CSV table of C-alpha atoms in Angstrom, one decimal:
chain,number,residue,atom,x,y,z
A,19,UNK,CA,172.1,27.6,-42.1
A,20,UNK,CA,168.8,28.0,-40.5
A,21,UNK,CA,166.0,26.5,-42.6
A,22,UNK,CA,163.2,23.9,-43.1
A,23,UNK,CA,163.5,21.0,-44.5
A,24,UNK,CA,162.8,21.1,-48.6
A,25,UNK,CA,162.2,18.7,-51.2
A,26,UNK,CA,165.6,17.8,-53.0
A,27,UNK,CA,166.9,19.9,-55.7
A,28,UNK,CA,167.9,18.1,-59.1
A,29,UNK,CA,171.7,17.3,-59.4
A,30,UNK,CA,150.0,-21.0,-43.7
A,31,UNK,CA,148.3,-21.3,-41.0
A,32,UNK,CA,148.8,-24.2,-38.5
A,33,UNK,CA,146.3,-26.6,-37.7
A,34,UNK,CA,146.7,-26.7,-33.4
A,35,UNK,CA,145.6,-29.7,-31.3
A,36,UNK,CA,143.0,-29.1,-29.3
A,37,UNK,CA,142.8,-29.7,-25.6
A,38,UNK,CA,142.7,-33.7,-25.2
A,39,UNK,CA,140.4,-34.1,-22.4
A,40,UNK,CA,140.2,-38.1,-22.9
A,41,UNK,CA,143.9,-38.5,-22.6
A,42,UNK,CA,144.2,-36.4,-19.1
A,43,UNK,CA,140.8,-38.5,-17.9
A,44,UNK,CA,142.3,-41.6,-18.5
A,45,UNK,CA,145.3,-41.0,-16.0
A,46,UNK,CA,143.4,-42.2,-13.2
A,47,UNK,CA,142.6,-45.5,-14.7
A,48,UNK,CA,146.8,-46.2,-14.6
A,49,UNK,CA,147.1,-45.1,-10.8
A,50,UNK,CA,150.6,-47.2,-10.7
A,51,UNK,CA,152.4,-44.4,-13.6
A,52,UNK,CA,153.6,-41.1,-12.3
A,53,UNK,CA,152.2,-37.9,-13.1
A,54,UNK,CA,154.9,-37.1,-15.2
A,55,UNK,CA,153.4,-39.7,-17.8
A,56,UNK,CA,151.0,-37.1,-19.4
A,57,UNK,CA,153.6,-34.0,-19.6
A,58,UNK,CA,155.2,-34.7,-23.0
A,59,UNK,CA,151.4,-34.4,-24.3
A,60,UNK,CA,150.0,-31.4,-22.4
A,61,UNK,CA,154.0,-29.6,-23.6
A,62,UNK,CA,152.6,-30.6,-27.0
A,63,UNK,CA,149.7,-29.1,-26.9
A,64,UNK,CA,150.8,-26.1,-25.4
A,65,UNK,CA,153.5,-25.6,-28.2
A,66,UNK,CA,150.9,-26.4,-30.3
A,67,UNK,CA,148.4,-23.4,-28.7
A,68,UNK,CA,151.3,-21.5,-29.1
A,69,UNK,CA,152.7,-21.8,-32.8
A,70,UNK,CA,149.0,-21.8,-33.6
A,71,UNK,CA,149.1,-18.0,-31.6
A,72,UNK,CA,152.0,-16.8,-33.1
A,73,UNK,CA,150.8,-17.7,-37.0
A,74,UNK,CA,147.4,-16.0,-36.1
A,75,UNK,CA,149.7,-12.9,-35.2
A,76,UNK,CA,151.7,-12.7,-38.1
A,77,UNK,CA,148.4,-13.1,-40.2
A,78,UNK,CA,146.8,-10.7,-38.9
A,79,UNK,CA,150.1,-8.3,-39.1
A,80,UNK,CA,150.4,-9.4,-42.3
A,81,UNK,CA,146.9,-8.1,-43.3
A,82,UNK,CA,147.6,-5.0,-41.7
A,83,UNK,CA,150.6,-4.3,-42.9
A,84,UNK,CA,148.7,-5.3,-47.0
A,85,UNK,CA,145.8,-2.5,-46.2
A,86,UNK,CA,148.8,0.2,-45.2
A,87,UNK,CA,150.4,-0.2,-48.7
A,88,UNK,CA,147.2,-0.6,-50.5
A,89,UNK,CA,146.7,2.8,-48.6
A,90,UNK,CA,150.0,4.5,-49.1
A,91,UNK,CA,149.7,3.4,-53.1
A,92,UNK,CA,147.0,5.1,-53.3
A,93,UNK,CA,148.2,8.5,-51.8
A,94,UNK,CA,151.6,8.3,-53.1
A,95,UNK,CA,151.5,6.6,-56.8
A,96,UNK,CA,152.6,7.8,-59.6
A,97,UNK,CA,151.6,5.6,-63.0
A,98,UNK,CA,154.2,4.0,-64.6
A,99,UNK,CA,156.8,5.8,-61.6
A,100,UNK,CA,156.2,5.3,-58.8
A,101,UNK,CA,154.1,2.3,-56.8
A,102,UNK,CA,154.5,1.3,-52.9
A,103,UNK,CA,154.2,-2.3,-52.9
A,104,UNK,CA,154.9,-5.4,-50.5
A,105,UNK,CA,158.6,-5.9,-50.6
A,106,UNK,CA,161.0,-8.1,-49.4
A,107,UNK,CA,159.8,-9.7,-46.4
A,108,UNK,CA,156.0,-8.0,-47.0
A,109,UNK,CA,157.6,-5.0,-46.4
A,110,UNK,CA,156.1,-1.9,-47.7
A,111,UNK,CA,158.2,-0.5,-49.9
A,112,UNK,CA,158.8,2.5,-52.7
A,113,UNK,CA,159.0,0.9,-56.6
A,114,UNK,CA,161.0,3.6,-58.5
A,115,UNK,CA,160.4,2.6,-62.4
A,116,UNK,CA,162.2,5.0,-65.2
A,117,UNK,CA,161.6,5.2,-68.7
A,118,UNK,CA,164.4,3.5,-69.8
A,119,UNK,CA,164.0,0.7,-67.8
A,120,UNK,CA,165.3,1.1,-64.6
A,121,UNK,CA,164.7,0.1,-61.2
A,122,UNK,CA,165.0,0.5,-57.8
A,123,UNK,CA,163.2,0.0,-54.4
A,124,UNK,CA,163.6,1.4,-50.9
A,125,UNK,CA,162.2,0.0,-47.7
A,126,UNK,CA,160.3,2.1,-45.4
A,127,UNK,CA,162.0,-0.4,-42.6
A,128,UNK,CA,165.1,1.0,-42.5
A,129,UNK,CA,165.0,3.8,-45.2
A,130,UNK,CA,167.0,0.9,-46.6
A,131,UNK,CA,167.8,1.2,-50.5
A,132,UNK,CA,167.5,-2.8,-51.1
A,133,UNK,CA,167.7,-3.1,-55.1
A,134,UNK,CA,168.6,-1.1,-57.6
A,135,UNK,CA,168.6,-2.2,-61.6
A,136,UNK,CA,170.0,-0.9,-64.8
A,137,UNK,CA,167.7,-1.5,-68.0
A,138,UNK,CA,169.0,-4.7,-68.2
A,139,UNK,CA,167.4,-6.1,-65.4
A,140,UNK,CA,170.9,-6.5,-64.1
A,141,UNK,CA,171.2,-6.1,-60.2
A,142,UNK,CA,174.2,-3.9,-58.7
A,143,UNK,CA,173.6,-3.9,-55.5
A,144,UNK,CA,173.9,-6.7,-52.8
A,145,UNK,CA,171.6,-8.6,-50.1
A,146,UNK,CA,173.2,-10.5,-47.8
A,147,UNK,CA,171.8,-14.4,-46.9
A,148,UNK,CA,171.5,-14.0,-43.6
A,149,UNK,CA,169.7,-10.7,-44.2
A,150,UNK,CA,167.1,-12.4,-46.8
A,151,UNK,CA,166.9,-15.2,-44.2
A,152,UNK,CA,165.6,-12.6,-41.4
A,153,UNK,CA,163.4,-11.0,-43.9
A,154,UNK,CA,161.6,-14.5,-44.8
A,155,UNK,CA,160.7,-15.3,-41.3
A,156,UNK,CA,158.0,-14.6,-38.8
A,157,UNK,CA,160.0,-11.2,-37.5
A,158,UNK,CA,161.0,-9.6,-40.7
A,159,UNK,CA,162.3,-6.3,-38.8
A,160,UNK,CA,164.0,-8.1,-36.2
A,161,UNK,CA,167.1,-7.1,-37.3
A,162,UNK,CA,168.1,-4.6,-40.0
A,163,UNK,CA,168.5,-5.2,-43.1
A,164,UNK,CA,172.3,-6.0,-44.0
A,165,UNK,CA,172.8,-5.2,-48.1
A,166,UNK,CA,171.7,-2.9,-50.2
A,167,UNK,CA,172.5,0.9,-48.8
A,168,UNK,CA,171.6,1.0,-45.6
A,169,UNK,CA,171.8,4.4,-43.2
A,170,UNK,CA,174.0,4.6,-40.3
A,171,UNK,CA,172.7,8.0,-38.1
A,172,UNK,CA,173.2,9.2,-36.1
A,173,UNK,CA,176.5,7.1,-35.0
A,174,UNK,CA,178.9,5.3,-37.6
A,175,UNK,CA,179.9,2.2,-36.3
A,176,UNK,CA,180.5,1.5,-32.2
A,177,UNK,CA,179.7,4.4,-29.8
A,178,UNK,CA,178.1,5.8,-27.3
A,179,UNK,CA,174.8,3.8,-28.9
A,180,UNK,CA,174.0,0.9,-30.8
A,181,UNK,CA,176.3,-0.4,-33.7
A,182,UNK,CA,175.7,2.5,-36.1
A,183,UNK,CA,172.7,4.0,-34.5
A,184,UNK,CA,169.4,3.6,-34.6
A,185,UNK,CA,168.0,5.0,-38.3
A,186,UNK,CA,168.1,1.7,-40.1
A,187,UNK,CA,166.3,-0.4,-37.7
A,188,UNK,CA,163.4,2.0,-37.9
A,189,UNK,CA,160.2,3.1,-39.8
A,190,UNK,CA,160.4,5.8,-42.1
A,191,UNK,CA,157.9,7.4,-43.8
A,192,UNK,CA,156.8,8.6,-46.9
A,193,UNK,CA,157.1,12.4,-47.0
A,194,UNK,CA,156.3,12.9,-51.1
A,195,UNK,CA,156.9,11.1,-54.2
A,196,UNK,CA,156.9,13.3,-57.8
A,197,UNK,CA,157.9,12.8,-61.2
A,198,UNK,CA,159.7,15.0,-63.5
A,199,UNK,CA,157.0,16.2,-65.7
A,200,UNK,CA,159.2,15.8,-69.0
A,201,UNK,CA,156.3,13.2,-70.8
A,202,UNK,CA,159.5,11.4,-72.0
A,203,UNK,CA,161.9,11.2,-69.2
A,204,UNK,CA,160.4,10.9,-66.2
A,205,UNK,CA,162.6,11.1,-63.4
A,206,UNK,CA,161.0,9.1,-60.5
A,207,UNK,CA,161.4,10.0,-56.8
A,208,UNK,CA,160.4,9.4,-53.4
A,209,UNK,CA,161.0,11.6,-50.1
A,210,UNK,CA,161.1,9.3,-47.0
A,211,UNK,CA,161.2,11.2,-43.7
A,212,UNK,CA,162.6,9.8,-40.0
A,213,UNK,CA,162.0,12.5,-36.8
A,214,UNK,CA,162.8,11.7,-33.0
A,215,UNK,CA,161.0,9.1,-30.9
A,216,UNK,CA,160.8,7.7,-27.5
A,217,UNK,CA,162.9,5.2,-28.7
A,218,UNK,CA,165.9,7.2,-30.6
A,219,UNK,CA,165.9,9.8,-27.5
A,220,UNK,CA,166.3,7.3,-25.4
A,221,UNK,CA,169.4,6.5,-27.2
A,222,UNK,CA,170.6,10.3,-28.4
A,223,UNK,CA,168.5,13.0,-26.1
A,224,UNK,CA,167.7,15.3,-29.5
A,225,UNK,CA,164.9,16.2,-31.5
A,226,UNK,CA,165.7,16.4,-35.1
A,227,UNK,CA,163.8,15.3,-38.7
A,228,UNK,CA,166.1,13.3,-41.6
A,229,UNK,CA,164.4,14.1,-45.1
A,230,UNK,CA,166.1,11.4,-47.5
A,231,UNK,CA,165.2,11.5,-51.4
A,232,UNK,CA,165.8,8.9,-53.6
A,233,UNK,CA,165.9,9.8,-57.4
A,234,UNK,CA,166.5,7.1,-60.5
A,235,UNK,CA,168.1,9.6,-63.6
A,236,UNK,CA,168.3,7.1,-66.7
A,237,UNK,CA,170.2,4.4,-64.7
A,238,UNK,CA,172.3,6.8,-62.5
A,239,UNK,CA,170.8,6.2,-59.0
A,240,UNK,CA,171.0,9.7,-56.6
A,241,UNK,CA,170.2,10.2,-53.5
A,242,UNK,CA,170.1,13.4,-51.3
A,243,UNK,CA,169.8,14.0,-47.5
A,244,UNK,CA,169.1,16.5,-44.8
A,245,UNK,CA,169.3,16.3,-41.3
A,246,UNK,CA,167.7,19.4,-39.5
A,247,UNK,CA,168.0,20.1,-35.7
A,248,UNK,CA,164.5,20.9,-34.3
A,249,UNK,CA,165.5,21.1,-30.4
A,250,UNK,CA,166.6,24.2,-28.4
A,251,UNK,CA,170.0,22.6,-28.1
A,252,UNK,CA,172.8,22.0,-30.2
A,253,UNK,CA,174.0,18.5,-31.4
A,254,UNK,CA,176.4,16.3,-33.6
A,255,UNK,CA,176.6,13.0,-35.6
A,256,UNK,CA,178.6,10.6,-37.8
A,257,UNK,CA,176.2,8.9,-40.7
A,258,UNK,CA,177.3,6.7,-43.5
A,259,UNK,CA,175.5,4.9,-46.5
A,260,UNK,CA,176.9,1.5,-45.8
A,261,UNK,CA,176.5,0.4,-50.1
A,262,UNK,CA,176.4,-3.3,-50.4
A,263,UNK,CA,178.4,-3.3,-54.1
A,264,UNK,CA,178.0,-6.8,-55.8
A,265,UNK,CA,180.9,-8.2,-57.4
A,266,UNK,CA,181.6,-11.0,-60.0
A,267,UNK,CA,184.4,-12.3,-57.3
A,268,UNK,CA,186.1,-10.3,-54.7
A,269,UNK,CA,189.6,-11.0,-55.1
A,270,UNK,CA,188.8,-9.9,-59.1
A,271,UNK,CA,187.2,-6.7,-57.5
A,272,UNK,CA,189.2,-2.9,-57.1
A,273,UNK,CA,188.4,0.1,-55.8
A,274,UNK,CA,190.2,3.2,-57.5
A,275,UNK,CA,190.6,6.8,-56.6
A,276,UNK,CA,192.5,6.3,-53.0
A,277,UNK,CA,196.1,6.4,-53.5
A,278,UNK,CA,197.5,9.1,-51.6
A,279,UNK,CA,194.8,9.5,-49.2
A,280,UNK,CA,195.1,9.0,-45.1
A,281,UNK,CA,193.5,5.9,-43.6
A,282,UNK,CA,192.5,4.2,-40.8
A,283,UNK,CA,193.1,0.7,-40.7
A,284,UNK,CA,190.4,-1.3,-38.6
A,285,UNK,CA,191.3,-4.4,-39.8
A,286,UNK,CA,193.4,-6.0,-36.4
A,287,UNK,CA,192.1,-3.6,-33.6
A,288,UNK,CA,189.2,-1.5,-34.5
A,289,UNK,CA,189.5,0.4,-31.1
A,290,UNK,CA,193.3,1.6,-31.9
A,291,UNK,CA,193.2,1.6,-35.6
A,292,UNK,CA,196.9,2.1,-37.1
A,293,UNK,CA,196.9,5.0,-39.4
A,294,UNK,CA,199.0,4.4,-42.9
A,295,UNK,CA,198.7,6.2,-46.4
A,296,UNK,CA,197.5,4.7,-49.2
A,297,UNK,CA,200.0,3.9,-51.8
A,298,UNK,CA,198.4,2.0,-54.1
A,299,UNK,CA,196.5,3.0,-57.5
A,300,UNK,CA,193.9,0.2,-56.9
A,301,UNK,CA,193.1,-1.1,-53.6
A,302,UNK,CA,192.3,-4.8,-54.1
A,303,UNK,CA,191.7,-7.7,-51.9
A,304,UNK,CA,193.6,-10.7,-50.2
A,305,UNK,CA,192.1,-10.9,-46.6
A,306,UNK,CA,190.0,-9.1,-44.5
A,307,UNK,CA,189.5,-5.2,-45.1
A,308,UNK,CA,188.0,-2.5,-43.1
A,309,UNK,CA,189.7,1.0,-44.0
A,310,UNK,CA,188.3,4.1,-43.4
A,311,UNK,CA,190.0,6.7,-46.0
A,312,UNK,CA,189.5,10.1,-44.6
A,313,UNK,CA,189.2,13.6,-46.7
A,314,UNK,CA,188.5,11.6,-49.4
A,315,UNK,CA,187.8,12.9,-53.0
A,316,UNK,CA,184.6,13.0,-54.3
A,317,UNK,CA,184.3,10.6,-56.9
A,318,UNK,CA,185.6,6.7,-56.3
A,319,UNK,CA,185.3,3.8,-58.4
A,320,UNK,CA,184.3,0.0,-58.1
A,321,UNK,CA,185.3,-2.3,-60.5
A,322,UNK,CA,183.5,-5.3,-60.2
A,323,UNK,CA,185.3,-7.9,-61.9
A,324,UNK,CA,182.7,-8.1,-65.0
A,325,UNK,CA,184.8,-5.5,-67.3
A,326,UNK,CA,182.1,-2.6,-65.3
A,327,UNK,CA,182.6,-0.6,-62.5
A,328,UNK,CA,180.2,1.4,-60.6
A,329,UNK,CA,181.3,5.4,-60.2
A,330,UNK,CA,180.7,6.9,-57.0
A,331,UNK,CA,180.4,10.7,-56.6
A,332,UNK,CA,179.5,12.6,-53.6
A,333,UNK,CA,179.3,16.0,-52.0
A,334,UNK,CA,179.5,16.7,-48.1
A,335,UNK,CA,180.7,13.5,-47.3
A,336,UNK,CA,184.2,13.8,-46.7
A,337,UNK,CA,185.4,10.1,-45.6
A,338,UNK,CA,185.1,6.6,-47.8
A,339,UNK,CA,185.1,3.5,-46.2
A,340,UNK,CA,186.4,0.1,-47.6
A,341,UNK,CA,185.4,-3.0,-46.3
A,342,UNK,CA,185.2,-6.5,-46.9
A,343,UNK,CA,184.6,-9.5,-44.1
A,344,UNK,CA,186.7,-11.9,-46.3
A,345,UNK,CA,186.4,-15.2,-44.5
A,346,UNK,CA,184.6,-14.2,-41.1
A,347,UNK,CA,181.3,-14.8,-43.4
A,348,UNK,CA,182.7,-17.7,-45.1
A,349,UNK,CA,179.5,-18.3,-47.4
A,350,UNK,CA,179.0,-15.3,-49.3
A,351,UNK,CA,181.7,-12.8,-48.5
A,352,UNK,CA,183.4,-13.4,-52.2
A,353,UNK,CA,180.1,-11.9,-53.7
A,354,UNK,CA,179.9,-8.6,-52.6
A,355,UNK,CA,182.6,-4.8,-51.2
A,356,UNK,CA,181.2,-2.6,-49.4
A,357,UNK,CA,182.5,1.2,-50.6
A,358,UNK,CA,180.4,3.4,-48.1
A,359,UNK,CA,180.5,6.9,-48.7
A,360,UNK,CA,180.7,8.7,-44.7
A,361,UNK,CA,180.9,11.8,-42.5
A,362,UNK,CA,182.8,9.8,-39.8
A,363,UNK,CA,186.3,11.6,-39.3
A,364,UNK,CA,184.8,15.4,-38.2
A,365,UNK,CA,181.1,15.2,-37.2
A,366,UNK,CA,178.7,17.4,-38.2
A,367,UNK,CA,177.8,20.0,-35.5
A,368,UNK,CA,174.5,21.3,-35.7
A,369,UNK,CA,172.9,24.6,-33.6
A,370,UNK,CA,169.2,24.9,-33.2
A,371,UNK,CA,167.3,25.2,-36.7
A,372,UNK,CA,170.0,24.5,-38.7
A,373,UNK,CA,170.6,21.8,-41.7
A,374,UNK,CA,173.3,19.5,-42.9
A,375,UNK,CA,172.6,18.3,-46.4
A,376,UNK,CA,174.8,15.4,-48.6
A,377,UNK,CA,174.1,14.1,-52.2
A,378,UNK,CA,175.6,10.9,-53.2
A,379,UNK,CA,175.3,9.5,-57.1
A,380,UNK,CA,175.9,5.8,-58.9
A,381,UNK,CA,176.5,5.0,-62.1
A,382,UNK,CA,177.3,2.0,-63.6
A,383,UNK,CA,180.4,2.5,-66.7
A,384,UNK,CA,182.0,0.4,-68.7
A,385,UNK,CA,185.9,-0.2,-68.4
């Protein structure tokens, strides 16, 4: 299809020493020690100079960064709906509130989804440790952010480029935000937009815009993307939504809605994975899992151990991928599955001017 893109449719600082002039004046007076006496002091002070450099950086990044959300709040707020605020790791991020109660956030770092909230207060998605750990130091974007639903695009997985491409470890920005103008049900939603750098072409030669909406309807979380090519040649990609799912206990945890379905199984050699059928009515977990189910069906289910499940419906995304580190992250891998929905198996093949669009939907059910 040739088109535009389109707004979705519905469905402390550090005190440094200074330079210690009497202590470098006083070597001559000890003529009989060797140079080397005064080094551990002058590599103090210069670690000193330098952590002292380094806080004054972040500082002043971190001020930056404050006006440009103070800025973007004020362009793209919505009372009560929608706020951009400092997020995790000062980020700036989108604050999606509904009516009922609801809640979620996305990062501009990353496009990454990193919370989303049911009435309750109750979280459903996951962070990672390690993630949170990157995210409270000095170099919050050093790395991108593992939890929550983060995008792999233009690659899924190992390739050609980077471990599944470049689009999460990037800025996005904010392309609009609106609000369903029913007074009572408000139906928050932000439009985050990612186009072709110096740095992505350097990695995939093509020009190209993602617009990515995010939308809170009651508690059902939705989100809708579109990739348009905008260069004179044609191109093609694998993306996935790699959902962090948090779960009372993984081995208590089951994903329904595969049996019958194709797989690949990563699990002992990702680069020649064996391909089996799924025979089972739940897919549970008693080691390390990393299936990739191919013409999958549009809706899946997660059921998290708690006597919930999270539903999982799609369009245009043909492939679902299941996968759990078990003990290769020995801390924290019983607390969350990752169910990614994915266009992996056949990539999407785009000519000049035209679109790919994909909708994906969460809600959490009682079992």
């Amino acid at each position: 299809m040739a088109a535009t893109l389109c707004a979705a449719a519905p469905l402390s600082s550090v005190r440094s020493r200074a330079p210690c002039h009497s202590a470098a004046a006083a070597v001559p007076r000890h003529p009989a020690r060797p140079a080397a006496w005064a080094r551990p002091a002058v590599q103090r002070q210069q670690r000193g100079t330098a952590a002292s450099a380094r806080r004054m950086r972040v500082q002043a990044a971190a001020a930056s960064t404050a006006a440009e959300i103070q800025e973007l709040d004020k362009e793209f707020g919505i009372d009560g709906c929608v706020e951009v605020v400092a997020g995790l790791g000062g980020l700036p991020t989108v604050r999606l509130t509904h009516a009922c109660g609801s809640s979620t956030e996305v990062s501009l770092f990353g496009g990454c989804i990193t919370s989303w909230k049911q009435a309750s207060g109750d979280e459903v998605l996951y962070l990672r440790p390690d993630a949170l750990q990157i995210l409270q130091s000095d170099n919050p974007k050093s790395k991108p952010i593992s939890g929550g639903i983060p995008h792999c695009f233009p690659q899924f997985g190992p390739g050609a480029m980077q471990q599944h491409g470049f689009a999460r470890n990037v800025d996005w920005s904010i392309a609009t935000t609106s609000a369903d103008p029913q007074p009572d049900d408000r139906d928050p939603e932000v439009t985050l937009l990612l186009e072709d750098s110096e740095y992505s072409r350097a990695m995939w030669p093509h020009k190209f815009k993602v617009a990515y909406s995010v939308a809170l309807h009651g508690e059902l979380l939705r989100v809708d993307m579109r990739v348009l090519n905008t260069d004179d040649k044609p191109f093609e990609f694998t993306m996935a939504l790699h959902t962090y799912i948090e779960v009372a206990d993984v081995e208590d945890a089951a994903v329904r809605g595969l049996k019958g379905l194709e797989y690949l199984d990563k699990t002992v050699d990702p680069a020649n994975p064996a391909r089996k059928t799924e025979e089972r009515e739940e897919v549970t977990f008693s080691g390390p899992t990393d299936s990739v189910y191919l013409k999958a069906r549009d809706h899946v289910e997660l059921d998290v151990g708690t006597g919930a499940a999270v539903a999982i419906t799609s369009n245009h995304l043909n492939d679902v991928v299941v996968w759990s580190p078990w003990t290769a992250m020995p801390d924290f891998y019983k607390h969350f599955v990752c169910v990614e929905n994915a266009q992996f198996s056949s990539p999407v093949a785009l000519a000049p001017g035209e679109f790919w669009r994909s909708q994906c939907e969460w809600a959490v059910r009682d079992l």
